[in-house]
């Protein structure tokens, strides 16, 4: 007897998944932290591996029946180590934030001094921002960007580091459109005796493809999600030198987590396999080329871009000169088939829930095979909508035009 399908068991959820699938096909998705995982990655994620408990690590588990799970996790570890050229990889972290928490747990006691990039300058909540547990439990000192050029202010980083002697110095960002200078951070960390941690969540796919410099050899510990530019499942990982292996593994399990999500682990192995191909190398470089092409179109339409442009996968646009808030613009763009998120810009006079900017990224559109010509179309559509967010006819027309564009570029993993 064949077992009932999802649509037979739960038509409501099946229908919502179907609608979301259609939406992901129909829309130009420009959220820089999102992507389209391949069908192979999705298959591994949703497999019977999620039926298993396997607390511990390969060869040293607290449960029996790990014959294949051990092989899966060992493969994920060896492929990630090879892809990034590191001594050790822990692939059990549930996502990026837990990966970061594990690093704090491994090396800090509550009240210890830590340092990271401030959220409004483009950092991440878990790099010590006040509302995060990392800002609440540790004495977090935050560096930012210069007002003049909106680049990381290394004079400030060095000054704060000398003054506060942090145990951990975090680098990496979620809304910073420029390359991260790991060598400069490493020099400062060395001087003050801090462990440099590079959070490469946004750019791990670019690093794997050689489209962004790697922190390996400069940062002692590297954390990442696996679902952004790397195009894997929603998960997290920590990469490190051998000397940190024991402390990191102990902090992830039993320190912070219970059983790993084995379907995710398998899908990380698949993503690492995909990311080791020449096609992925081309993909990583194409993401950056597309971001530059989109930035050029927006600049030609008189947009103000934070730092004046981009060197990675993302663009941060300050809409002040367009006389529209980020939130109003993002909502109008969403109706027009262009999905992005509203975002604070450095020194934003507006509140985070209705800030001055929007954040855009090209990982997902590049996964569909779109290139410079499509970036020009998308950039001009964006400009039209941002300049006329209340023009319903324009918005409807744009949504139709972009749906036609999307039909020509089927996305990985999307089966209509
Ligand atoms: N929430 C992610 C992003 O959108 O950048 C970072 O964790």
mmCIF file of C-alpha atoms and ligand atoms in Angstrom:
data_model
loop_
_atom_site.group_PDB
_atom_site.id
_atom_site.type_symbol
_atom_site.label_atom_id
_atom_site.label_comp_id
_atom_site.label_asym_id
_atom_site.label_seq_id
_atom_site.Cartn_x
_atom_site.Cartn_y
_atom_site.Cartn_z
ATOM 1 C CA UNK A 1 0.000 0.000 0.000
ATOM 2 C CA UNK A 2 1.466 3.346 -0.922
ATOM 3 C CA UNK A 3 1.634 5.973 1.793
ATOM 4 C CA UNK A 4 -0.420 9.168 1.580
ATOM 5 C CA UNK A 5 1.327 12.222 0.085
ATOM 6 C CA UNK A 6 1.651 15.617 1.763
ATOM 7 C CA UNK A 7 -1.234 17.026 -0.273
ATOM 8 C CA UNK A 8 -3.448 14.120 0.824
ATOM 9 C CA UNK A 9 -2.445 14.333 4.485
ATOM 10 C CA UNK A 10 -2.291 18.119 4.825
ATOM 11 C CA UNK A 11 -3.687 19.977 1.820
ATOM 12 C CA UNK A 12 -3.393 23.316 3.623
ATOM 13 C CA UNK A 13 0.376 23.094 4.106
ATOM 14 C CA UNK A 14 0.837 21.460 0.676
ATOM 15 C CA UNK A 15 -1.007 24.357 -0.924
ATOM 16 C CA UNK A 16 1.089 26.968 0.920
ATOM 17 C CA UNK A 17 4.311 25.255 -0.191
ATOM 18 C CA UNK A 18 3.001 25.205 -3.766
ATOM 19 C CA UNK A 19 2.188 28.926 -3.584
ATOM 20 C CA UNK A 20 5.618 29.735 -2.120
ATOM 21 C CA UNK A 21 7.263 27.706 -4.919
ATOM 22 C CA UNK A 22 5.365 29.737 -7.503
ATOM 23 C CA UNK A 23 6.253 32.990 -5.720
ATOM 24 C CA UNK A 24 9.966 32.100 -5.687
ATOM 25 C CA UNK A 25 9.720 31.422 -9.427
ATOM 26 C CA UNK A 26 7.768 34.585 -10.265
ATOM 27 C CA UNK A 27 9.851 37.081 -8.299
ATOM 28 C CA UNK A 28 13.213 38.712 -8.809
ATOM 29 C CA UNK A 29 14.650 37.838 -5.406
ATOM 30 C CA UNK A 30 17.281 40.348 -4.350
ATOM 31 C CA UNK A 31 17.670 39.631 -0.639
ATOM 32 C CA UNK A 32 21.453 39.151 -0.367
ATOM 33 C CA UNK A 33 21.207 36.441 2.297
ATOM 34 C CA UNK A 34 18.812 34.302 0.221
ATOM 35 C CA UNK A 35 19.395 31.894 -2.640
ATOM 36 C CA UNK A 36 17.970 28.868 -4.467
ATOM 37 C CA UNK A 37 19.380 25.563 -3.160
ATOM 38 C CA UNK A 38 19.613 22.868 -5.822
ATOM 39 C CA UNK A 39 17.165 19.998 -6.056
ATOM 40 C CA UNK A 40 19.961 17.700 -4.813
ATOM 41 C CA UNK A 41 20.479 19.847 -1.693
ATOM 42 C CA UNK A 42 16.719 19.975 -1.023
ATOM 43 C CA UNK A 43 16.428 16.196 -1.453
ATOM 44 C CA UNK A 44 19.176 15.518 1.078
ATOM 45 C CA UNK A 45 17.669 18.047 3.511
ATOM 46 C CA UNK A 46 14.238 16.414 3.434
ATOM 47 C CA UNK A 47 15.446 12.825 3.652
ATOM 48 C CA UNK A 48 15.034 10.074 6.269
ATOM 49 C CA UNK A 49 18.278 11.265 7.842
ATOM 50 C CA UNK A 50 16.153 13.641 9.895
ATOM 51 C CA UNK A 51 14.672 10.572 11.663
ATOM 52 C CA UNK A 52 17.989 9.929 13.433
ATOM 53 C CA UNK A 53 19.499 11.112 16.699
ATOM 54 C CA UNK A 54 23.290 11.170 16.748
ATOM 55 C CA UNK A 55 24.616 13.271 19.624
ATOM 56 C CA UNK A 56 28.387 13.203 19.556
ATOM 57 C CA UNK A 57 30.750 13.154 16.591
ATOM 58 C CA UNK A 58 31.655 10.491 13.997
ATOM 59 C CA UNK A 59 33.110 7.452 15.783
ATOM 60 C CA UNK A 60 32.086 8.777 19.210
ATOM 61 C CA UNK A 61 28.298 8.879 19.534
ATOM 62 C CA UNK A 62 25.889 8.488 22.401
ATOM 63 C CA UNK A 63 23.466 6.483 20.206
ATOM 64 C CA UNK A 64 23.834 3.245 18.289
ATOM 65 C CA UNK A 65 22.792 2.775 14.662
ATOM 66 C CA UNK A 66 25.164 5.426 13.322
ATOM 67 C CA UNK A 67 26.729 3.336 10.530
ATOM 68 C CA UNK A 68 25.610 5.674 7.752
ATOM 69 C CA UNK A 69 25.228 8.873 9.750
ATOM 70 C CA UNK A 70 28.923 8.716 10.668
ATOM 71 C CA UNK A 71 29.796 8.366 6.991
ATOM 72 C CA UNK A 72 27.549 11.278 6.040
ATOM 73 C CA UNK A 73 29.031 13.623 8.647
ATOM 74 C CA UNK A 74 32.603 12.530 7.883
ATOM 75 C CA UNK A 75 32.009 13.282 4.201
ATOM 76 C CA UNK A 76 30.557 16.718 5.006
ATOM 77 C CA UNK A 77 33.563 17.508 7.228
ATOM 78 C CA UNK A 78 36.184 16.345 4.728
ATOM 79 C CA UNK A 79 34.539 18.156 1.796
ATOM 80 C CA UNK A 80 34.204 21.440 3.709
ATOM 81 C CA UNK A 81 37.822 21.174 4.957
ATOM 82 C CA UNK A 82 39.023 20.674 1.386
ATOM 83 C CA UNK A 83 36.818 23.420 -0.054
ATOM 84 C CA UNK A 84 38.098 26.075 2.358
ATOM 85 C CA UNK A 85 41.564 24.639 3.042
ATOM 86 C CA UNK A 86 41.194 24.395 6.824
ATOM 87 C CA UNK A 87 42.389 21.942 9.489
ATOM 88 C CA UNK A 88 38.996 21.339 11.051
ATOM 89 C CA UNK A 89 35.294 21.841 10.344
ATOM 90 C CA UNK A 90 32.351 21.465 12.699
ATOM 91 C CA UNK A 91 29.226 21.138 10.542
ATOM 92 C CA UNK A 92 26.663 20.575 13.298
ATOM 93 C CA UNK A 93 25.677 24.191 14.075
ATOM 94 C CA UNK A 94 21.961 24.773 13.601
ATOM 95 C CA UNK A 95 22.646 28.092 11.860
ATOM 96 C CA UNK A 96 24.934 31.133 11.908
ATOM 97 C CA UNK A 97 23.854 32.576 15.260
ATOM 98 C CA UNK A 98 24.343 29.269 17.147
ATOM 99 C CA UNK A 99 27.732 28.886 15.439
ATOM 100 C CA UNK A 100 28.707 32.311 16.780
ATOM 101 C CA UNK A 101 27.310 31.560 20.255
ATOM 102 C CA UNK A 102 29.447 28.404 20.335
ATOM 103 C CA UNK A 103 32.581 30.490 19.731
ATOM 104 C CA UNK A 104 31.688 32.790 22.645
ATOM 105 C CA UNK A 105 30.955 29.760 24.820
ATOM 106 C CA UNK A 106 34.298 28.178 23.925
ATOM 107 C CA UNK A 107 36.409 31.207 24.797
ATOM 108 C CA UNK A 108 34.524 33.693 27.004
ATOM 109 C CA UNK A 109 32.988 33.926 30.429
ATOM 110 C CA UNK A 110 30.025 36.251 31.048
ATOM 111 C CA UNK A 111 31.296 39.816 31.435
ATOM 112 C CA UNK A 112 34.395 39.306 29.281
ATOM 113 C CA UNK A 113 35.360 41.988 26.799
ATOM 114 C CA UNK A 114 34.572 41.260 23.124
ATOM 115 C CA UNK A 115 34.537 43.382 19.968
ATOM 116 C CA UNK A 116 32.562 43.373 16.750
ATOM 117 C CA UNK A 117 31.111 45.579 14.054
ATOM 118 C CA UNK A 118 28.034 47.558 15.089
ATOM 119 C CA UNK A 119 24.759 46.468 13.518
ATOM 120 C CA UNK A 120 23.934 49.933 12.085
ATOM 121 C CA UNK A 121 27.326 49.951 10.344
ATOM 122 C CA UNK A 122 26.569 46.620 8.687
ATOM 123 C CA UNK A 123 27.619 44.114 11.379
ATOM 124 C CA UNK A 124 25.499 41.293 12.801
ATOM 125 C CA UNK A 125 23.396 41.056 15.968
ATOM 126 C CA UNK A 126 25.639 38.293 17.316
ATOM 127 C CA UNK A 127 28.784 40.411 17.033
ATOM 128 C CA UNK A 128 27.866 42.065 20.332
ATOM 129 C CA UNK A 129 24.847 44.247 19.559
ATOM 130 C CA UNK A 130 22.952 45.220 22.738
ATOM 131 C CA UNK A 131 19.658 43.408 22.131
ATOM 132 C CA UNK A 132 21.485 40.143 21.373
ATOM 133 C CA UNK A 133 22.544 37.737 24.101
ATOM 134 C CA UNK A 134 26.096 38.512 22.939
ATOM 135 C CA UNK A 135 25.650 42.166 23.910
ATOM 136 C CA UNK A 136 23.800 41.301 27.123
ATOM 137 C CA UNK A 137 26.212 38.676 28.528
ATOM 138 C CA UNK A 138 29.533 40.161 27.435
ATOM 139 C CA UNK A 139 31.105 43.624 27.578
ATOM 140 C CA UNK A 140 30.785 44.285 23.885
ATOM 141 C CA UNK A 141 32.660 47.129 22.220
ATOM 142 C CA UNK A 142 31.526 48.037 18.757
ATOM 143 C CA UNK A 143 33.446 49.535 15.876
ATOM 144 C CA UNK A 144 31.868 51.089 12.827
ATOM 145 C CA UNK A 145 32.564 52.729 9.504
ATOM 146 C CA UNK A 146 34.013 56.168 8.732
ATOM 147 C CA UNK A 147 31.503 58.908 8.019
ATOM 148 C CA UNK A 148 33.574 60.189 5.082
ATOM 149 C CA UNK A 149 33.646 57.011 2.941
ATOM 150 C CA UNK A 150 31.559 54.490 4.914
ATOM 151 C CA UNK A 151 34.465 52.012 4.976
ATOM 152 C CA UNK A 152 35.576 50.121 8.104
ATOM 153 C CA UNK A 153 37.471 52.520 10.324
ATOM 154 C CA UNK A 154 40.637 50.561 11.198
ATOM 155 C CA UNK A 155 41.940 53.433 13.334
ATOM 156 C CA UNK A 156 38.858 53.017 15.501
ATOM 157 C CA UNK A 157 39.193 49.217 15.506
ATOM 158 C CA UNK A 158 42.823 49.463 16.689
ATOM 159 C CA UNK A 159 42.047 52.150 19.290
ATOM 160 C CA UNK A 160 39.111 50.222 20.795
ATOM 161 C CA UNK A 161 41.061 46.948 20.741
ATOM 162 C CA UNK A 162 44.034 48.501 22.590
ATOM 163 C CA UNK A 163 41.717 50.082 25.134
ATOM 164 C CA UNK A 164 39.442 47.108 25.818
ATOM 165 C CA UNK A 165 41.674 44.073 25.083
ATOM 166 C CA UNK A 166 38.821 41.882 23.785
ATOM 167 C CA UNK A 167 39.023 38.104 24.042
ATOM 168 C CA UNK A 168 37.333 37.834 20.642
ATOM 169 C CA UNK A 169 37.612 40.275 17.770
ATOM 170 C CA UNK A 170 34.843 39.658 15.222
ATOM 171 C CA UNK A 171 35.018 40.694 11.611
ATOM 172 C CA UNK A 172 32.450 40.072 8.899
ATOM 173 C CA UNK A 173 29.201 41.783 8.057
ATOM 174 C CA UNK A 174 25.676 41.512 6.747
ATOM 175 C CA UNK A 175 25.361 44.879 5.049
ATOM 176 C CA UNK A 176 28.848 45.953 4.002
ATOM 177 C CA UNK A 177 29.425 46.097 0.229
ATOM 178 C CA UNK A 178 33.250 46.032 0.311
ATOM 179 C CA UNK A 179 35.955 43.404 0.717
ATOM 180 C CA UNK A 180 36.979 42.574 4.272
ATOM 181 C CA UNK A 181 40.682 43.176 4.911
ATOM 182 C CA UNK A 182 41.453 40.133 7.068
ATOM 183 C CA UNK A 183 45.179 40.909 7.232
ATOM 184 C CA UNK A 184 44.505 44.264 8.927
ATOM 185 C CA UNK A 185 42.140 42.680 11.431
ATOM 186 C CA UNK A 186 44.676 39.911 12.126
ATOM 187 C CA UNK A 187 47.408 42.451 12.829
ATOM 188 C CA UNK A 188 45.229 44.235 15.390
ATOM 189 C CA UNK A 189 44.099 40.960 16.991
ATOM 190 C CA UNK A 190 47.717 39.791 17.303
ATOM 191 C CA UNK A 191 48.787 43.080 18.896
ATOM 192 C CA UNK A 192 46.125 42.912 21.646
ATOM 193 C CA UNK A 193 46.103 39.123 22.130
ATOM 194 C CA UNK A 194 42.554 38.636 20.817
ATOM 195 C CA UNK A 195 41.295 35.649 18.847
ATOM 196 C CA UNK A 196 40.217 36.904 15.442
ATOM 197 C CA UNK A 197 36.903 35.359 14.368
ATOM 198 C CA UNK A 198 35.760 35.879 10.779
ATOM 199 C CA UNK A 199 32.032 35.496 10.234
ATOM 200 C CA UNK A 200 31.815 34.734 6.512
ATOM 201 C CA UNK A 201 28.099 33.869 6.438
ATOM 202 C CA UNK A 202 27.295 36.225 3.577
ATOM 203 C CA UNK A 203 30.383 35.575 1.489
ATOM 204 C CA UNK A 204 31.318 31.917 2.063
ATOM 205 C CA UNK A 205 30.235 31.021 -1.489
ATOM 206 C CA UNK A 206 32.312 33.874 -2.887
ATOM 207 C CA UNK A 207 35.329 32.694 -0.879
ATOM 208 C CA UNK A 208 34.837 29.084 -2.021
ATOM 209 C CA UNK A 209 34.719 30.341 -5.606
ATOM 210 C CA UNK A 210 37.781 32.569 -5.205
ATOM 211 C CA UNK A 211 35.699 35.719 -5.746
ATOM 212 C CA UNK A 212 36.560 37.207 -2.319
ATOM 213 C CA UNK A 213 39.835 36.877 -0.356
ATOM 214 C CA UNK A 214 39.821 34.057 2.195
ATOM 215 C CA UNK A 215 40.342 34.623 5.934
ATOM 216 C CA UNK A 216 42.110 31.246 6.233
ATOM 217 C CA UNK A 217 45.549 31.761 7.751
ATOM 218 C CA UNK A 218 44.503 35.155 9.148
ATOM 219 C CA UNK A 219 41.466 34.422 11.337
ATOM 220 C CA UNK A 220 41.973 31.572 13.792
ATOM 221 C CA UNK A 221 38.261 30.771 13.764
ATOM 222 C CA UNK A 222 35.757 31.161 10.934
ATOM 223 C CA UNK A 223 31.986 30.851 11.231
ATOM 224 C CA UNK A 224 29.384 30.720 8.503
ATOM 225 C CA UNK A 225 25.875 29.849 7.541
ATOM 226 C CA UNK A 226 25.600 27.384 4.692
ATOM 227 C CA UNK A 227 22.535 28.679 2.832
ATOM 228 C CA UNK A 228 23.537 32.083 1.503
ATOM 229 C CA UNK A 229 26.078 32.453 -1.325
ATOM 230 C CA UNK A 230 27.246 28.883 -0.566
ATOM 231 C CA UNK A 231 23.797 27.699 -1.745
ATOM 232 C CA UNK A 232 23.440 24.823 0.715
ATOM 233 C CA UNK A 233 20.735 23.999 3.272
ATOM 234 C CA UNK A 234 19.892 26.275 6.202
ATOM 235 C CA UNK A 235 22.698 25.437 8.584
ATOM 236 C CA UNK A 236 25.904 26.658 10.163
ATOM 237 C CA UNK A 237 29.529 25.656 10.530
ATOM 238 C CA UNK A 238 32.746 26.567 12.277
ATOM 239 C CA UNK A 239 36.142 26.218 10.622
ATOM 240 C CA UNK A 240 39.347 26.438 12.613
ATOM 241 C CA UNK A 241 42.972 25.537 13.149
ATOM 242 C CA UNK A 242 43.658 22.187 14.821
ATOM 243 C CA UNK A 243 44.515 23.924 18.086
ATOM 244 C CA UNK A 244 40.895 25.131 18.423
ATOM 245 C CA UNK A 245 39.244 21.845 17.376
ATOM 246 C CA UNK A 246 38.637 20.384 20.844
ATOM 247 C CA UNK A 247 37.277 23.608 22.349
ATOM 248 C CA UNK A 248 34.993 24.342 19.391
ATOM 249 C CA UNK A 249 33.577 20.817 19.158
ATOM 250 C CA UNK A 250 32.922 20.732 22.908
ATOM 251 C CA UNK A 251 31.205 24.124 22.781
ATOM 252 C CA UNK A 252 28.853 23.049 19.965
ATOM 253 C CA UNK A 253 28.065 19.686 21.592
ATOM 254 C CA UNK A 254 27.453 19.196 24.485
ATOM 255 C CA UNK A 255 27.899 22.913 25.247
ATOM 256 C CA UNK A 256 25.175 24.462 23.189
ATOM 257 C CA UNK A 257 23.291 21.903 21.148
ATOM 258 C CA UNK A 258 21.862 18.392 21.317
ATOM 259 C CA UNK A 259 21.558 16.167 18.279
ATOM 260 C CA UNK A 260 22.738 17.500 14.941
ATOM 261 C CA UNK A 261 20.231 17.830 12.098
ATOM 262 C CA UNK A 262 21.513 14.985 9.955
ATOM 263 C CA UNK A 263 19.526 15.853 6.827
ATOM 264 C CA UNK A 264 21.162 19.276 6.949
ATOM 265 C CA UNK A 265 24.591 17.701 7.445
ATOM 266 C CA UNK A 266 24.068 15.544 4.331
ATOM 267 C CA UNK A 267 22.922 18.589 2.369
ATOM 268 C CA UNK A 268 26.029 20.511 3.490
ATOM 269 C CA UNK A 269 28.094 17.658 2.035
ATOM 270 C CA UNK A 270 26.142 17.954 -1.241
ATOM 271 C CA UNK A 271 26.573 21.747 -1.310
ATOM 272 C CA UNK A 272 30.326 21.406 -0.671
ATOM 273 C CA UNK A 273 30.508 18.931 -3.546
ATOM 274 C CA UNK A 274 28.640 21.374 -5.822
ATOM 275 C CA UNK A 275 30.792 24.296 -4.653
ATOM 276 C CA UNK A 276 33.990 22.458 -5.599
ATOM 277 C CA UNK A 277 33.078 22.463 -9.315
ATOM 278 C CA UNK A 278 34.263 24.873 -12.008
ATOM 279 C CA UNK A 279 30.627 25.820 -12.607
ATOM 280 C CA UNK A 280 30.405 27.099 -9.025
ATOM 281 C CA UNK A 281 33.630 29.088 -9.421
ATOM 282 C CA UNK A 282 32.051 30.806 -12.427
ATOM 283 C CA UNK A 283 28.881 31.309 -10.403
ATOM 284 C CA UNK A 284 30.746 33.030 -7.550
ATOM 285 C CA UNK A 285 32.445 35.461 -9.914
ATOM 286 C CA UNK A 286 29.190 36.073 -11.784
ATOM 287 C CA UNK A 287 27.474 37.082 -8.507
ATOM 288 C CA UNK A 288 30.016 39.883 -8.068
ATOM 289 C CA UNK A 289 29.856 40.937 -11.740
ATOM 290 C CA UNK A 290 26.065 41.103 -11.513
ATOM 291 C CA UNK A 291 26.206 43.173 -8.324
ATOM 292 C CA UNK A 292 28.560 45.613 -10.064
ATOM 293 C CA UNK A 293 26.277 45.757 -13.133
ATOM 294 C CA UNK A 294 23.206 46.391 -10.971
ATOM 295 C CA UNK A 295 25.097 49.072 -9.010
ATOM 296 C CA UNK A 296 26.117 50.801 -12.270
ATOM 297 C CA UNK A 297 22.527 50.949 -13.473
ATOM 298 C CA UNK A 298 21.344 52.344 -10.146
ATOM 299 C CA UNK A 299 24.150 54.937 -10.142
ATOM 300 C CA UNK A 300 23.154 55.959 -13.669
ATOM 301 C CA UNK A 301 19.669 56.595 -12.249
ATOM 302 C CA UNK A 302 21.064 58.869 -9.533
ATOM 303 C CA UNK A 303 20.914 56.398 -6.636
ATOM 304 C CA UNK A 304 23.155 56.988 -3.631
ATOM 305 C CA UNK A 305 25.004 53.761 -2.860
ATOM 306 C CA UNK A 306 26.749 53.278 0.466
ATOM 307 C CA UNK A 307 30.552 53.382 -0.211
ATOM 308 C CA UNK A 308 29.688 54.369 -3.788
ATOM 309 C CA UNK A 309 29.315 50.839 -5.136
ATOM 310 C CA UNK A 310 30.127 47.217 -4.394
ATOM 311 C CA UNK A 311 32.918 44.642 -4.487
ATOM 312 C CA UNK A 312 30.854 41.684 -3.307
ATOM 313 C CA UNK A 313 27.320 40.331 -3.672
ATOM 314 C CA UNK A 314 25.429 43.197 -2.099
ATOM 315 C CA UNK A 315 24.411 46.802 -2.528
ATOM 316 C CA UNK A 316 23.148 49.162 0.142
ATOM 317 C CA UNK A 317 21.191 52.086 -1.310
ATOM 318 C CA UNK A 318 20.422 55.220 0.688
ATOM 319 C CA UNK A 319 17.101 56.526 -0.635
ATOM 320 C CA UNK A 320 17.211 59.911 1.108
ATOM 321 C CA UNK A 321 17.674 61.775 -2.192
ATOM 322 C CA UNK A 322 14.729 59.839 -3.667
ATOM 323 C CA UNK A 323 12.443 61.227 -0.944
ATOM 324 C CA UNK A 324 11.113 57.822 0.032
ATOM 325 C CA UNK A 325 11.817 55.682 3.096
ATOM 326 C CA UNK A 326 13.371 52.237 2.750
ATOM 327 C CA UNK A 327 10.210 50.601 4.034
ATOM 328 C CA UNK A 328 7.843 52.318 1.603
ATOM 329 C CA UNK A 329 10.229 51.593 -1.270
ATOM 330 C CA UNK A 330 10.711 47.915 -0.306
ATOM 331 C CA UNK A 331 6.945 47.383 -0.060
ATOM 332 C CA UNK A 332 6.329 48.991 -3.463
ATOM 333 C CA UNK A 333 9.186 46.951 -4.975
ATOM 334 C CA UNK A 334 7.732 43.754 -3.518
ATOM 335 C CA UNK A 335 4.401 44.473 -5.232
ATOM 336 C CA UNK A 336 6.328 45.053 -8.455
ATOM 337 C CA UNK A 337 8.000 41.626 -8.202
ATOM 338 C CA UNK A 338 11.342 42.799 -6.818
ATOM 339 C CA UNK A 339 12.003 41.360 -3.361
ATOM 340 C CA UNK A 340 14.547 43.163 -1.173
ATOM 341 C CA UNK A 341 14.696 44.303 2.435
ATOM 342 C CA UNK A 342 14.657 47.731 3.995
ATOM 343 C CA UNK A 343 17.839 48.392 5.902
ATOM 344 C CA UNK A 344 19.548 51.059 7.985
ATOM 345 C CA UNK A 345 22.413 52.892 6.341
ATOM 346 C CA UNK A 346 25.471 54.053 8.340
ATOM 347 C CA UNK A 347 24.615 57.075 10.527
ATOM 348 C CA UNK A 348 20.960 56.647 9.610
ATOM 349 C CA UNK A 349 18.822 59.392 11.163
ATOM 350 C CA UNK A 350 15.743 57.151 10.792
ATOM 351 C CA UNK A 351 14.662 54.222 13.015
ATOM 352 C CA UNK A 352 15.585 50.592 12.056
ATOM 353 C CA UNK A 353 11.938 49.668 11.456
ATOM 354 C CA UNK A 354 11.571 52.457 8.896
ATOM 355 C CA UNK A 355 15.128 53.235 7.832
ATOM 356 C CA UNK A 356 16.581 55.236 4.931
ATOM 357 C CA UNK A 357 17.896 52.344 2.874
ATOM 358 C CA UNK A 358 17.258 49.133 1.017
ATOM 359 C CA UNK A 359 19.660 46.192 0.793
ATOM 360 C CA UNK A 360 20.001 44.280 -2.472
ATOM 361 C CA UNK A 361 21.989 41.235 -3.495
ATOM 362 C CA UNK A 362 22.598 39.120 -6.567
ATOM 363 C CA UNK A 363 23.166 35.508 -5.333
ATOM 364 C CA UNK A 364 19.639 34.284 -6.192
ATOM 365 C CA UNK A 365 19.241 35.986 -9.586
ATOM 366 C CA UNK A 366 22.711 34.724 -10.550
ATOM 367 C CA UNK A 367 21.647 31.178 -9.600
ATOM 368 C CA UNK A 368 18.923 31.572 -12.265
ATOM 369 C CA UNK A 369 21.574 32.361 -14.869
ATOM 370 C CA UNK A 370 20.728 36.057 -15.188
ATOM 371 C CA UNK A 371 23.574 38.334 -16.322
ATOM 372 C CA UNK A 372 24.500 41.951 -17.033
ATOM 373 C CA UNK A 373 21.627 42.570 -19.484
ATOM 374 C CA UNK A 374 19.060 41.401 -16.943
ATOM 375 C CA UNK A 375 20.711 43.489 -14.189
ATOM 376 C CA UNK A 376 20.159 46.550 -16.359
ATOM 377 C CA UNK A 377 16.473 45.730 -16.782
ATOM 378 C CA UNK A 378 16.093 45.009 -13.066
ATOM 379 C CA UNK A 379 17.966 48.190 -12.050
ATOM 380 C CA UNK A 380 15.807 50.375 -14.286
ATOM 381 C CA UNK A 381 12.600 48.724 -13.029
ATOM 382 C CA UNK A 382 13.772 49.349 -9.465
ATOM 383 C CA UNK A 383 14.515 52.976 -10.181
ATOM 384 C CA UNK A 384 11.088 53.519 -11.803
ATOM 385 C CA UNK A 385 9.281 52.020 -8.810
ATOM 386 C CA UNK A 386 11.388 53.767 -6.149
ATOM 387 C CA UNK A 387 10.737 57.079 -7.914
ATOM 388 C CA UNK A 388 6.972 56.394 -8.148
ATOM 389 C CA UNK A 389 6.074 54.085 -5.245
ATOM 390 C CA UNK A 390 2.413 55.104 -5.367
ATOM 391 C CA UNK A 391 1.903 54.480 -9.087
ATOM 392 C CA UNK A 392 -0.204 51.303 -9.085
ATOM 393 C CA UNK A 393 -0.368 51.038 -12.877
ATOM 394 C CA UNK A 394 3.433 51.202 -13.138
ATOM 395 C CA UNK A 395 3.793 48.626 -10.374
ATOM 396 C CA UNK A 396 1.371 46.244 -12.067
ATOM 397 C CA UNK A 397 3.089 46.702 -15.435
ATOM 398 C CA UNK A 398 6.518 46.088 -13.869
ATOM 399 C CA UNK A 399 5.315 42.943 -12.085
ATOM 400 C CA UNK A 400 4.083 41.563 -15.418
ATOM 401 C CA UNK A 401 7.331 42.438 -17.195
ATOM 402 C CA UNK A 402 9.418 40.792 -14.456
ATOM 403 C CA UNK A 403 7.260 37.663 -14.376
ATOM 404 C CA UNK A 404 7.994 37.252 -18.086
ATOM 405 C CA UNK A 405 11.701 37.731 -17.387
ATOM 406 C CA UNK A 406 11.586 35.117 -14.609
ATOM 407 C CA UNK A 407 9.866 32.623 -16.932
ATOM 408 C CA UNK A 408 12.965 32.735 -19.124
ATOM 409 C CA UNK A 409 15.289 31.897 -16.192
ATOM 410 C CA UNK A 410 14.102 28.815 -14.282
ATOM 411 C CA UNK A 411 15.569 28.645 -10.793
ATOM 412 C CA UNK A 412 17.438 25.660 -9.324
ATOM 413 C CA UNK A 413 15.321 23.534 -7.008
ATOM 414 C CA UNK A 414 12.022 25.031 -8.167
ATOM 415 C CA UNK A 415 9.647 22.476 -9.667
ATOM 416 C CA UNK A 416 6.363 24.061 -10.702
HETATM 417 N N1 LIG B 1 19.580 37.570 8.663
HETATM 418 C C1 LIG B 1 20.745 37.482 7.823
HETATM 419 C C2 LIG B 1 20.736 38.504 6.762
HETATM 420 O O1 LIG B 1 19.686 38.705 6.166
HETATM 421 O O2 LIG B 1 21.752 39.104 6.481
HETATM 422 C C3 LIG B 1 21.998 37.547 8.606
HETATM 423 O O3 LIG B 1 21.980 36.586 9.573
#
